[in-house]
XYZ file of C-alpha atoms in Angstrom:
313
model
C -6.595 2.555 49.596
C -6.528 -0.565 47.422
C -2.727 -0.838 47.641
C -2.773 -0.628 51.430
C -5.452 -3.309 51.662
C -3.422 -5.635 49.435
C -0.334 -5.493 51.663
C -1.825 -7.691 54.453
C -2.663 -10.290 51.806
C 1.007 -10.540 50.804
C 2.756 -10.351 54.182
C 1.580 -13.819 55.394
C 3.991 -15.395 52.892
C 6.854 -14.067 55.059
C 5.640 -15.833 58.190
C 6.398 -19.558 57.537
C 10.233 -19.252 57.358
C 10.256 -16.873 60.323
C 8.025 -19.226 62.299
C 10.319 -22.189 61.590
C 13.391 -20.285 62.771
C 11.584 -19.093 65.868
C 10.398 -22.604 66.738
C 13.943 -23.935 66.382
C 15.801 -21.211 68.305
C 13.474 -19.639 70.874
C 12.454 -21.198 74.164
C 9.529 -23.502 73.229
C 6.815 -21.937 75.388
C 7.627 -18.437 74.120
C 7.839 -19.700 70.536
C 4.442 -21.371 70.859
C 2.748 -18.202 72.068
C 4.466 -15.859 69.602
C 3.995 -17.977 66.460
C 0.359 -18.709 67.247
C -0.353 -15.044 67.985
C 1.331 -13.939 64.747
C -0.595 -16.512 62.720
C -3.910 -15.528 64.289
C -3.219 -11.801 63.837
C -2.330 -12.193 60.165
C -5.326 -14.460 59.584
C -7.642 -11.852 61.110
C -5.985 -9.157 58.999
C -6.551 -11.169 55.817
C -10.245 -11.610 56.599
C -10.655 -7.917 57.439
C -8.919 -6.774 54.266
C -10.910 -9.141 52.052
C -14.065 -7.764 53.625
C -12.957 -4.201 52.930
C -12.051 -5.056 49.339
C -15.567 -6.404 48.817
C -17.044 -3.019 49.697
C -16.646 -1.284 46.297
C -18.285 -4.226 44.512
C -21.104 -4.413 47.057
C -21.857 -0.718 46.545
C -22.547 -1.388 42.868
C -25.833 -2.872 44.062
C -28.249 0.094 44.200
C -30.082 -1.204 47.263
C -26.823 -1.424 49.230
C -25.662 1.982 48.028
C -28.950 3.470 49.284
C -28.449 1.875 52.699
C -25.234 3.822 53.243
C -26.730 7.035 51.813
C -24.285 7.488 48.944
C -25.045 10.506 46.783
C -22.160 9.851 44.414
C -20.001 6.826 43.470
C -17.265 5.728 45.862
C -13.880 6.847 44.565
C -11.161 4.349 45.507
C -9.059 4.497 42.348
C -9.521 3.637 38.664
C -13.013 2.125 38.499
C -12.120 -0.873 36.316
C -9.122 -1.744 38.498
C -11.004 -1.316 41.754
C -13.984 -3.389 40.616
C -11.690 -6.059 39.178
C -9.787 -6.418 42.455
C -13.055 -6.349 44.397
C -14.509 -9.125 42.233
C -11.329 -11.180 42.643
C -11.517 -10.685 46.405
C -15.135 -11.884 46.351
C -14.128 -15.045 44.515
C -11.227 -15.710 46.866
C -13.439 -15.127 49.901
C -16.078 -17.542 48.584
C -13.586 -20.308 47.787
C -11.767 -19.843 51.082
C -14.989 -19.925 53.079
C -16.201 -23.152 51.476
C -12.812 -24.893 51.748
C -12.328 -23.721 55.330
C -15.784 -24.855 56.385
C -15.184 -28.301 54.926
C -11.798 -28.623 56.617
C -13.099 -27.540 59.992
C -16.095 -29.883 59.709
C -13.700 -32.737 58.929
C -11.557 -31.904 61.966
C -14.623 -31.761 64.221
C -15.764 -35.167 62.956
C -12.318 -36.660 63.656
C -12.283 -35.162 67.138
C -15.717 -36.603 67.896
C -14.610 -39.984 66.577
C -11.497 -39.930 68.772
C -13.539 -39.034 71.836
C -16.207 -41.603 71.039
C -13.651 -44.385 70.662
C -12.588 -44.080 74.318
C -15.723 -42.609 75.905
C -16.849 -45.950 77.347
C -13.393 -46.977 78.585
C -12.439 -46.529 82.245
C -9.627 -44.182 83.186
C -7.456 -43.810 86.250
C -6.563 -40.229 87.047
C -7.211 -39.175 83.460
C -5.198 -42.057 81.980
C -7.011 -44.325 79.540
C -5.266 -47.503 78.347
C -6.582 -48.930 75.088
C -6.057 -52.616 74.430
C -4.375 -52.234 71.061
C -1.079 -53.829 69.956
C -0.276 -50.817 67.758
C 1.820 -48.290 69.733
C 0.232 -44.881 70.104
C -0.197 -42.130 72.698
C -1.871 -38.758 72.636
C -3.551 -36.110 74.811
C -7.302 -35.959 74.186
C -8.517 -32.462 75.174
C -11.833 -31.615 76.775
C -13.010 -28.424 75.108
C -11.589 -25.148 76.406
C -10.660 -26.643 79.751
C -7.241 -28.026 80.550
C -8.717 -31.294 81.754
C -8.776 -34.186 79.358
C -7.647 -37.751 78.977
C -4.282 -39.260 78.183
C -4.827 -42.125 75.784
C -2.111 -44.775 75.551
C -2.295 -48.129 73.828
C -1.086 -51.332 75.429
C 1.332 -51.672 72.534
C 3.020 -48.396 73.440
C 3.300 -49.361 77.108
C 4.976 -52.646 76.167
C 7.408 -50.843 73.861
C 8.801 -48.645 76.664
C 10.582 -49.271 79.930
C 9.182 -48.130 83.264
C 11.033 -44.806 83.423
C 10.278 -44.110 79.774
C 6.574 -44.668 80.393
C 6.648 -42.044 83.133
C 8.310 -39.598 80.747
C 5.704 -40.325 78.083
C 2.851 -39.683 80.499
C 4.516 -36.499 81.756
C 4.775 -35.325 78.161
C 1.063 -35.855 77.562
C 0.124 -34.248 80.882
C 2.119 -31.186 79.828
C 0.028 -30.957 76.653
C -3.184 -30.931 78.670
C -1.896 -28.557 81.343
C -0.600 -26.120 78.719
C -3.845 -26.316 76.698
C -1.782 -26.910 73.601
C -4.879 -27.974 71.683
C -6.061 -24.361 71.772
C -2.846 -23.163 70.113
C -3.199 -25.847 67.448
C -6.859 -24.940 66.914
C -5.991 -21.247 66.530
C -3.260 -22.064 64.004
C -5.627 -24.351 62.098
C -8.321 -21.660 61.901
C -5.764 -19.088 60.702
C -4.599 -21.587 58.080
C -8.070 -21.503 56.517
C -7.742 -17.741 55.981
C -4.627 -17.736 53.785
C -2.650 -20.523 52.031
C 0.668 -19.276 53.441
C -0.609 -19.652 57.002
C -1.252 -23.355 56.398
C 2.529 -23.819 56.509
C 2.615 -22.277 60.006
C 0.595 -25.122 61.567
C 3.713 -27.305 61.504
C 5.944 -24.867 63.480
C 3.141 -24.399 66.015
C 2.854 -28.174 66.419
C 6.646 -28.480 66.729
C 6.764 -25.751 69.384
C 3.978 -27.495 71.320
C 5.844 -30.808 71.232
C 9.087 -29.146 72.287
C 7.331 -27.387 75.166
C 5.917 -30.725 76.345
C 9.338 -32.370 75.905
C 10.985 -29.742 78.096
C 8.271 -30.072 80.747
C 8.759 -33.857 80.806
C 12.547 -33.438 81.019
C 12.230 -31.071 83.971
C 9.917 -33.504 85.730
C 12.207 -36.475 85.130
C 15.367 -34.510 85.898
C 17.065 -36.335 83.033
C 17.164 -34.898 79.502
C 18.856 -38.001 78.066
C 16.161 -40.301 79.439
C 13.500 -38.025 77.949
C 15.261 -38.082 74.572
C 15.408 -41.887 74.661
C 11.718 -42.110 75.576
C 10.686 -39.803 72.731
C 12.874 -41.668 70.248
C 11.711 -45.139 71.290
C 8.062 -44.113 71.281
C 8.425 -42.678 67.779
C 10.211 -45.765 66.477
C 7.522 -48.012 67.934
C 4.718 -45.916 66.441
C 6.444 -45.859 63.053
C 5.496 -49.502 62.564
C 1.810 -48.762 63.082
C -0.430 -49.776 60.214
C -3.658 -48.002 59.344
C -5.726 -46.656 62.209
C -7.928 -43.587 62.494
C -6.359 -40.315 61.467
C -6.338 -38.010 64.486
C -7.302 -34.334 64.149
C -4.608 -31.676 64.135
C -5.691 -30.344 67.537
C -4.764 -33.576 69.322
C -1.067 -33.415 70.273
C 0.946 -36.568 70.874
C 4.410 -37.680 71.906
C 5.226 -39.075 68.454
C 4.157 -35.942 66.550
C 6.467 -33.707 64.564
C 10.115 -34.058 63.485
C 11.256 -36.465 66.184
C 14.990 -36.360 65.267
C 15.014 -32.579 65.805
C 13.230 -33.006 69.129
C 15.705 -35.671 70.266
C 18.693 -33.503 69.274
C 17.263 -30.606 71.262
C 16.771 -32.804 74.331
C 20.317 -34.123 74.124
C 21.580 -30.536 74.291
C 21.188 -27.981 77.038
C 17.818 -26.617 78.111
C 16.859 -23.688 75.829
C 16.985 -20.216 77.375
C 16.861 -17.822 74.420
C 13.809 -15.562 74.542
C 14.408 -13.357 71.509
C 16.022 -13.993 68.118
C 15.995 -11.915 64.916
C 13.290 -14.155 63.432
C 10.987 -13.366 66.355
C 11.570 -9.647 65.956
C 10.916 -9.972 62.221
C 7.606 -11.688 62.971
C 6.612 -8.745 65.141
C 7.513 -6.344 62.326
C 5.463 -8.358 59.810
C 2.423 -8.269 62.083
C 2.937 -4.565 62.762
C 3.173 -3.840 59.041
C 0.007 -5.818 58.353
C -1.861 -3.996 61.125
C -0.661 -0.570 59.956
C -1.647 -1.292 56.355
C -5.050 -2.614 57.380
C -5.786 0.409 59.560
C -4.521 2.806 56.907
C -6.623 1.174 54.205
C -9.677 1.139 56.460
C -9.198 4.831 57.274
C -8.959 5.768 53.590
C -11.998 3.629 52.804
C -13.964 5.367 55.550
C -12.945 8.766 54.202
C -13.989 7.708 50.696
C -17.416 6.680 51.986
C -17.822 10.013 53.788
C -16.922 11.856 50.556
C -19.423 9.757 48.603
C -22.045 10.587 51.227
C -21.291 14.284 50.839
C -20.351 14.646 54.502
C -16.866 16.001 53.746
C -15.425 17.665 50.637
C -13.297 15.573 48.290
C -10.339 17.976 48.629
């Protein structure tokens, strides 16, 4: 039982390199969905397995053991090993919970600050122009809904030509229409469950930016123009000094590895739906799910034996 429950805690380390390859080689919208789903599934599996590993230690408390009607100790393996792993899982769960709560609270504060900074400003069709010489542009989401505001500074508008401005706005509209903030939020929550999943936030962000790039290119009908707009916007924003740090869930046109995005736009539109890395991600998630279910089944059987409901052999 213990071995099976440990497997889902190890498998997340395989996801970051697979996620990077998938984001680079699979069609962006498919990559965004698949990487986010894999990250969320593994994060849920980690939480479930940590909870199951806490069970043997919790049953050492007589009051809890009475609640589940145990008539004999739970047998899950060598007692010292099982209790040691259970205690370690309790420590990891406590540290992870505190660190995750702090990170999420910080992200919520940044999101509220970003919304508050433009709440009183007028907008035209969801476009809000901030009088700021420092170039910047991002899609400010509105909760679970696709509606939101596109925030662009006057500095960014001056840095781009007319056609490039249209591409920039199309890029941000694609973020809002695709609800990319929800994918980023899911990846960020999963990242709080396991340190390896923190490295997956970047591929999710890259896939979201690539998906918005491709949507803008289709709207403009010119991939080269879109590449120039992305590159010029990034170069202009690179000279920005200071400013408020935006939360991870707010996507923007100058986010991510811009050179890789520009190279992709200068090539042909991506069409690949499946690559070996994507299939490997599916196998990793399947293995984690199978191990979790197997460990849970053995744990349930052990509890039934300890309750005297079924014989031990």
